[in-house]
């Protein structure tokens, strides 16, 4: 009887240990599986974060580069505008200097000497302070041509140079300092713009 009881106890112990070991092994395997899943999820999340960070960095770089390019364009336009304004002022000053006094009289004589006599009477619009001197000069230089129909009129709005038109007509030729400066600026501005852009392109290369 004692022997049977002892064997029964040993059997129960053996089965209990085996069951416990099996359960422990199952728990360990489950834990290992869970660990592997957590690691895989973490690696995927890390990869996603890295990819997003790289995309964000690329976008930031592209935005920064575009901002730099825009700033360069703005600076170029500002520089072009400043230089054009300076050139306009210089051209206007030089034109005004050339078209006063004797220079003004000679320019008018050169123009009127080649003017067709078949044209109607002409109106010569001058600065108020130049009228007397220019009129005397024209009478001496042009003689009868001056008497045939050139009317000299002082105009308060003209500071230097002159305008000439057929009498009573609305169209006129503008040889004032402002008019000449505007004509030259139409050439200078595109050329200046081209030179500035060529210079910037050369710096990049």
PDB file of C-alpha atoms in Angstrom:
ATOM      1  CA  UNK A   1       0.000   0.000   0.000  1.00  0.00           C
ATOM      2  CA  UNK A   2       2.771   2.367   0.897  1.00  0.00           C
ATOM      3  CA  UNK A   3       4.541   1.476  -2.280  1.00  0.00           C
ATOM      4  CA  UNK A   4       1.484   2.218  -4.400  1.00  0.00           C
ATOM      5  CA  UNK A   5       0.937   5.520  -2.636  1.00  0.00           C
ATOM      6  CA  UNK A   6       4.520   6.457  -3.165  1.00  0.00           C
ATOM      7  CA  UNK A   7       4.307   5.602  -6.844  1.00  0.00           C
ATOM      8  CA  UNK A   8       1.117   7.654  -7.154  1.00  0.00           C
ATOM      9  CA  UNK A   9       2.791  10.628  -5.549  1.00  0.00           C
ATOM     10  CA  UNK A  10       5.786  10.282  -7.837  1.00  0.00           C
ATOM     11  CA  UNK A  11       3.498  10.081 -10.853  1.00  0.00           C
ATOM     12  CA  UNK A  12       1.606  13.192  -9.798  1.00  0.00           C
ATOM     13  CA  UNK A  13       4.864  15.040  -9.228  1.00  0.00           C
ATOM     14  CA  UNK A  14       6.248  13.941 -12.558  1.00  0.00           C
ATOM     15  CA  UNK A  15       3.124  14.965 -14.446  1.00  0.00           C
ATOM     16  CA  UNK A  16       2.966  18.260 -12.542  1.00  0.00           C
ATOM     17  CA  UNK A  17       6.551  19.077 -13.369  1.00  0.00           C
ATOM     18  CA  UNK A  18       6.050  18.136 -16.992  1.00  0.00           C
ATOM     19  CA  UNK A  19       2.935  20.291 -17.194  1.00  0.00           C
ATOM     20  CA  UNK A  20       4.691  23.178 -15.493  1.00  0.00           C
ATOM     21  CA  UNK A  21       7.664  22.892 -17.827  1.00  0.00           C
ATOM     22  CA  UNK A  22       5.338  22.781 -20.834  1.00  0.00           C
ATOM     23  CA  UNK A  23       3.436  25.810 -19.627  1.00  0.00           C
ATOM     24  CA  UNK A  24       6.668  27.649 -18.892  1.00  0.00           C
ATOM     25  CA  UNK A  25       7.981  26.808 -22.342  1.00  0.00           C
ATOM     26  CA  UNK A  26       4.720  28.015 -23.913  1.00  0.00           C
ATOM     27  CA  UNK A  27       4.906  31.255 -21.930  1.00  0.00           C
ATOM     28  CA  UNK A  28       8.524  31.782 -23.004  1.00  0.00           C
ATOM     29  CA  UNK A  29       7.653  31.085 -26.639  1.00  0.00           C
ATOM     30  CA  UNK A  30       4.703  33.489 -26.487  1.00  0.00           C
ATOM     31  CA  UNK A  31       6.862  36.141 -24.874  1.00  0.00           C
ATOM     32  CA  UNK A  32       9.540  35.652 -27.533  1.00  0.00           C
ATOM     33  CA  UNK A  33       6.911  35.937 -30.272  1.00  0.00           C
ATOM     34  CA  UNK A  34       5.517  39.093 -28.690  1.00  0.00           C
ATOM     35  CA  UNK A  35       9.026  40.504 -28.360  1.00  0.00           C
ATOM     36  CA  UNK A  36       9.720  39.840 -32.037  1.00  0.00           C
ATOM     37  CA  UNK A  37       6.444  41.519 -33.034  1.00  0.00           C
ATOM     38  CA  UNK A  38       7.241  44.563 -30.893  1.00  0.00           C
ATOM     39  CA  UNK A  39      10.735  44.812 -32.399  1.00  0.00           C
ATOM     40  CA  UNK A  40       9.344  44.484 -35.954  1.00  0.00           C
ATOM     41  CA  UNK A  41       6.703  47.148 -35.280  1.00  0.00           C
ATOM     42  CA  UNK A  42       9.336  49.423 -33.743  1.00  0.00           C
ATOM     43  CA  UNK A  43      11.635  48.971 -36.742  1.00  0.00           C
ATOM     44  CA  UNK A  44       8.764  49.755 -39.133  1.00  0.00           C
ATOM     45  CA  UNK A  45       7.856  52.863 -37.141  1.00  0.00           C
ATOM     46  CA  UNK A  46      11.486  53.961 -37.043  1.00  0.00           C
ATOM     47  CA  UNK A  47      11.743  53.482 -40.822  1.00  0.00           C
ATOM     48  CA  UNK A  48       8.533  55.469 -41.327  1.00  0.00           C
ATOM     49  CA  UNK A  49       9.833  58.269 -39.096  1.00  0.00           C
ATOM     50  CA  UNK A  50      13.168  58.338 -40.965  1.00  0.00           C
ATOM     51  CA  UNK A  51      11.392  58.427 -44.330  1.00  0.00           C
ATOM     52  CA  UNK A  52       9.115  61.261 -43.207  1.00  0.00           C
ATOM     53  CA  UNK A  53      12.070  63.146 -41.743  1.00  0.00           C
ATOM     54  CA  UNK A  54      13.935  62.787 -45.055  1.00  0.00           C
ATOM     55  CA  UNK A  55      10.860  63.990 -46.980  1.00  0.00           C
ATOM     56  CA  UNK A  56      10.447  66.955 -44.627  1.00  0.00           C
ATOM     57  CA  UNK A  57      14.153  67.778 -44.922  1.00  0.00           C
ATOM     58  CA  UNK A  58      13.945  67.617 -48.728  1.00  0.00           C
ATOM     59  CA  UNK A  59      10.895  69.895 -48.713  1.00  0.00           C
ATOM     60  CA  UNK A  60      12.621  72.346 -46.366  1.00  0.00           C
ATOM     61  CA  UNK A  61      15.712  72.360 -48.572  1.00  0.00           C
ATOM     62  CA  UNK A  62      13.616  72.924 -51.704  1.00  0.00           C
ATOM     63  CA  UNK A  63      11.743  75.747 -49.958  1.00  0.00           C
ATOM     64  CA  UNK A  64      14.996  77.310 -48.766  1.00  0.00           C
ATOM     65  CA  UNK A  65      16.538  77.090 -52.253  1.00  0.00           C
ATOM     66  CA  UNK A  66      13.446  78.663 -53.831  1.00  0.00           C
ATOM     67  CA  UNK A  67      13.532  81.443 -51.221  1.00  0.00           C
ATOM     68  CA  UNK A  68      17.191  82.088 -52.063  1.00  0.00           C
ATOM     69  CA  UNK A  69      16.417  82.150 -55.793  1.00  0.00           C
ATOM     70  CA  UNK A  70      13.497  84.532 -55.212  1.00  0.00           C
ATOM     71  CA  UNK A  71      15.677  86.772 -53.052  1.00  0.00           C
ATOM     72  CA  UNK A  72      18.261  86.780 -55.851  1.00  0.00           C
ATOM     73  CA  UNK A  73      15.623  87.735 -58.414  1.00  0.00           C
ATOM     74  CA  UNK A  74      14.298  90.495 -56.149  1.00  0.00           C
ATOM     75  CA  UNK A  75      17.818  91.814 -55.587  1.00  0.00           C
ATOM     76  CA  UNK A  76      18.518  91.747 -59.323  1.00  0.00           C
ATOM     77  CA  UNK A  77      15.317  93.655 -60.091  1.00  0.00           C
ATOM     78  CA  UNK A  78      16.065  96.180 -57.350  1.00  0.00           C
ATOM     79  CA  UNK A  79      19.616  96.640 -58.623  1.00  0.00           C
ATOM     80  CA  UNK A  80      18.378  96.983 -62.194  1.00  0.00           C
ATOM     81  CA  UNK A  81      15.812  99.579 -61.133  1.00  0.00           C
ATOM     82  CA  UNK A  82      18.395 101.568 -59.155  1.00  0.00           C
ATOM     83  CA  UNK A  83      20.946 101.565 -61.972  1.00  0.00           C
ATOM     84  CA  UNK A  84      18.284 102.447 -64.550  1.00  0.00           C
ATOM     85  CA  UNK A  85      17.153 105.384 -62.413  1.00  0.00           C
ATOM     86  CA  UNK A  86      20.753 106.558 -62.087  1.00  0.00           C
ATOM     87  CA  UNK A  87      21.308 106.267 -65.838  1.00  0.00           C
ATOM     88  CA  UNK A  88      18.047 108.093 -66.551  1.00  0.00           C
ATOM     89  CA  UNK A  89      19.185 110.943 -64.320  1.00  0.00           C
ATOM     90  CA  UNK A  90      22.619 111.069 -65.988  1.00  0.00           C
ATOM     91  CA  UNK A  91      21.150 110.971 -69.511  1.00  0.00           C
ATOM     92  CA  UNK A  92      18.629 113.671 -68.659  1.00  0.00           C
ATOM     93  CA  UNK A  93      21.350 115.851 -67.124  1.00  0.00           C
ATOM     94  CA  UNK A  94      23.655 115.446 -70.128  1.00  0.00           C
ATOM     95  CA  UNK A  95      20.804 116.059 -72.579  1.00  0.00           C
ATOM     96  CA  UNK A  96      19.774 119.176 -70.676  1.00  0.00           C
ATOM     97  CA  UNK A  97      23.376 120.396 -70.688  1.00  0.00           C
ATOM     98  CA  UNK A  98      23.724 119.827 -74.443  1.00  0.00           C
ATOM     99  CA  UNK A  99      20.360 121.397 -75.291  1.00  0.00           C
ATOM    100  CA  UNK A 100      20.796 124.823 -73.747  1.00  0.00           C
ATOM    101  CA  UNK A 101      22.233 128.047 -75.087  1.00  0.00           C
ATOM    102  CA  UNK A 102      24.203 127.751 -78.310  1.00  0.00           C
ATOM    103  CA  UNK A 103      23.913 123.951 -78.320  1.00  0.00           C
ATOM    104  CA  UNK A 104      20.131 124.267 -78.370  1.00  0.00           C
ATOM    105  CA  UNK A 105      20.218 126.830 -81.181  1.00  0.00           C
ATOM    106  CA  UNK A 106      22.533 124.686 -83.318  1.00  0.00           C
ATOM    107  CA  UNK A 107      20.378 121.600 -82.839  1.00  0.00           C
ATOM    108  CA  UNK A 108      17.277 123.502 -83.961  1.00  0.00           C
ATOM    109  CA  UNK A 109      19.043 124.979 -86.988  1.00  0.00           C
ATOM    110  CA  UNK A 110      20.294 121.530 -88.045  1.00  0.00           C
ATOM    111  CA  UNK A 111      16.767 120.157 -87.838  1.00  0.00           C
ATOM    112  CA  UNK A 112      15.017 123.061 -89.575  1.00  0.00           C
ATOM    113  CA  UNK A 113      17.612 123.198 -92.350  1.00  0.00           C
ATOM    114  CA  UNK A 114      16.541 119.727 -93.436  1.00  0.00           C
ATOM    115  CA  UNK A 115      12.830 120.315 -92.926  1.00  0.00           C
ATOM    116  CA  UNK A 116      10.790 120.203 -96.137  1.00  0.00           C
ATOM    117  CA  UNK A 117       9.699 123.688 -97.207  1.00  0.00           C
ATOM    118  CA  UNK A 118       6.477 122.148 -98.464  1.00  0.00           C
ATOM    119  CA  UNK A 119       5.431 121.476 -94.893  1.00  0.00           C
ATOM    120  CA  UNK A 120       2.984 123.787 -93.192  1.00  0.00           C
ATOM    121  CA  UNK A 121       4.136 126.446 -90.795  1.00  0.00           C
ATOM    122  CA  UNK A 122       5.992 125.101 -87.797  1.00  0.00           C
ATOM    123  CA  UNK A 123       5.711 125.794 -84.102  1.00  0.00           C
ATOM    124  CA  UNK A 124       8.894 125.687 -82.100  1.00  0.00           C
ATOM    125  CA  UNK A 125       8.253 125.210 -78.379  1.00  0.00           C
ATOM    126  CA  UNK A 126      11.104 126.312 -76.125  1.00  0.00           C
ATOM    127  CA  UNK A 127      11.918 126.972 -72.471  1.00  0.00           C
ATOM    128  CA  UNK A 128      10.871 130.512 -71.572  1.00  0.00           C
ATOM    129  CA  UNK A 129      14.417 131.587 -70.705  1.00  0.00           C
ATOM    130  CA  UNK A 130      15.807 130.434 -74.088  1.00  0.00           C
ATOM    131  CA  UNK A 131      13.334 132.147 -76.407  1.00  0.00           C
ATOM    132  CA  UNK A 132      15.095 135.445 -77.128  1.00  0.00           C
ATOM    133  CA  UNK A 133      18.564 133.978 -77.681  1.00  0.00           C
ATOM    134  CA  UNK A 134      17.315 131.112 -79.856  1.00  0.00           C
ATOM    135  CA  UNK A 135      15.033 133.355 -81.923  1.00  0.00           C
ATOM    136  CA  UNK A 136      17.895 135.741 -82.728  1.00  0.00           C
ATOM    137  CA  UNK A 137      20.196 132.856 -83.619  1.00  0.00           C
ATOM    138  CA  UNK A 138      17.590 131.305 -85.918  1.00  0.00           C
ATOM    139  CA  UNK A 139      16.956 134.574 -87.742  1.00  0.00           C
ATOM    140  CA  UNK A 140      20.660 134.892 -88.496  1.00  0.00           C
ATOM    141  CA  UNK A 141      21.163 131.239 -89.411  1.00  0.00           C
ATOM    142  CA  UNK A 142      17.982 130.545 -91.373  1.00  0.00           C
ATOM    143  CA  UNK A 143      17.166 133.924 -92.880  1.00  0.00           C
ATOM    144  CA  UNK A 144      14.122 133.722 -95.157  1.00  0.00           C
ATOM    145  CA  UNK A 145      13.327 130.178 -94.115  1.00  0.00           C
ATOM    146  CA  UNK A 146      12.760 131.459 -90.615  1.00  0.00           C
ATOM    147  CA  UNK A 147      10.408 134.133 -91.891  1.00  0.00           C
ATOM    148  CA  UNK A 148       8.340 131.714 -93.969  1.00  0.00           C
ATOM    149  CA  UNK A 149       6.605 130.156 -91.066  1.00  0.00           C
ATOM    150  CA  UNK A 150       8.535 129.198 -87.957  1.00  0.00           C
ATOM    151  CA  UNK A 151       6.746 130.440 -84.868  1.00  0.00           C
ATOM    152  CA  UNK A 152       8.695 130.395 -81.624  1.00  0.00           C
ATOM    153  CA  UNK A 153       6.616 129.838 -78.483  1.00  0.00           C
ATOM    154  CA  UNK A 154       7.865 129.730 -74.908  1.00  0.00           C
ATOM    155  CA  UNK A 155       6.444 126.875 -72.806  1.00  0.00           C
ATOM    156  CA  UNK A 156       6.677 126.799 -69.035  1.00  0.00           C
ATOM    157  CA  UNK A 157       6.766 122.991 -68.836  1.00  0.00           C
ATOM    158  CA  UNK A 158       9.942 122.619 -70.908  1.00  0.00           C
ATOM    159  CA  UNK A 159      13.139 122.925 -68.862  1.00  0.00           C
ATOM    160  CA  UNK A 160      15.675 122.036 -71.570  1.00  0.00           C
ATOM    161  CA  UNK A 161      15.537 121.128 -75.254  1.00  0.00           C
ATOM    162  CA  UNK A 162      12.582 121.799 -77.536  1.00  0.00           C
ATOM    163  CA  UNK A 163       9.505 120.404 -79.239  1.00  0.00           C
ATOM    164  CA  UNK A 164       8.570 121.031 -82.847  1.00  0.00           C
ATOM    165  CA  UNK A 165       5.235 120.481 -84.590  1.00  0.00           C
ATOM    166  CA  UNK A 166       3.251 121.558 -87.605  1.00  0.00           C
ATOM    167  CA  UNK A 167       1.199 124.560 -86.603  1.00  0.00           C
ATOM    168  CA  UNK A 168      -2.202 123.558 -85.283  1.00  0.00           C
ATOM    169  CA  UNK A 169      -1.287 119.868 -85.295  1.00  0.00           C
ATOM    170  CA  UNK A 170      -1.554 117.597 -82.274  1.00  0.00           C
ATOM    171  CA  UNK A 171       1.534 115.504 -83.059  1.00  0.00           C
ATOM    172  CA  UNK A 172       5.001 116.823 -82.288  1.00  0.00           C
ATOM    173  CA  UNK A 173       8.641 115.787 -82.211  1.00  0.00           C
ATOM    174  CA  UNK A 174      10.007 115.756 -78.690  1.00  0.00           C
ATOM    175  CA  UNK A 175      13.626 116.867 -78.356  1.00  0.00           C
ATOM    176  CA  UNK A 176      13.384 117.919 -74.728  1.00  0.00           C
ATOM    177  CA  UNK A 177      15.804 116.521 -72.144  1.00  0.00           C
ATOM    178  CA  UNK A 178      13.000 114.336 -70.796  1.00  0.00           C
ATOM    179  CA  UNK A 179      12.043 113.100 -74.259  1.00  0.00           C
ATOM    180  CA  UNK A 180      15.603 112.212 -75.245  1.00  0.00           C
ATOM    181  CA  UNK A 181      16.220 110.525 -71.883  1.00  0.00           C
ATOM    182  CA  UNK A 182      13.074 108.432 -72.361  1.00  0.00           C
ATOM    183  CA  UNK A 183      14.112 107.347 -75.860  1.00  0.00           C
ATOM    184  CA  UNK A 184      17.603 106.362 -74.724  1.00  0.00           C
ATOM    185  CA  UNK A 185      16.246 104.592 -71.646  1.00  0.00           C
ATOM    186  CA  UNK A 186      14.113 102.352 -73.859  1.00  0.00           C
ATOM    187  CA  UNK A 187      17.379 101.043 -75.299  1.00  0.00           C
ATOM    188  CA  UNK A 188      19.437 101.190 -72.121  1.00  0.00           C
ATOM    189  CA  UNK A 189      16.953  99.340 -69.873  1.00  0.00           C
ATOM    190  CA  UNK A 190      16.676  96.112 -71.934  1.00  0.00           C
ATOM    191  CA  UNK A 191      20.427  96.160 -72.597  1.00  0.00           C
ATOM    192  CA  UNK A 192      21.184  96.745 -68.916  1.00  0.00           C
ATOM    193  CA  UNK A 193      18.811  93.946 -67.943  1.00  0.00           C
ATOM    194  CA  UNK A 194      20.570  91.609 -70.370  1.00  0.00           C
ATOM    195  CA  UNK A 195      24.020  92.569 -69.067  1.00  0.00           C
ATOM    196  CA  UNK A 196      23.002  92.014 -65.447  1.00  0.00           C
ATOM    197  CA  UNK A 197      21.555  88.595 -66.202  1.00  0.00           C
ATOM    198  CA  UNK A 198      24.609  87.580 -68.211  1.00  0.00           C
ATOM    199  CA  UNK A 199      26.795  88.664 -65.298  1.00  0.00           C
ATOM    200  CA  UNK A 200      24.761  86.634 -62.781  1.00  0.00           C
ATOM    201  CA  UNK A 201      24.812  83.606 -65.091  1.00  0.00           C
ATOM    202  CA  UNK A 202      28.582  83.906 -65.410  1.00  0.00           C
ATOM    203  CA  UNK A 203      28.994  83.960 -61.633  1.00  0.00           C
ATOM    204  CA  UNK A 204      26.970  80.732 -61.288  1.00  0.00           C
ATOM    205  CA  UNK A 205      29.128  78.939 -63.860  1.00  0.00           C
TER     206      UNK A 205
END
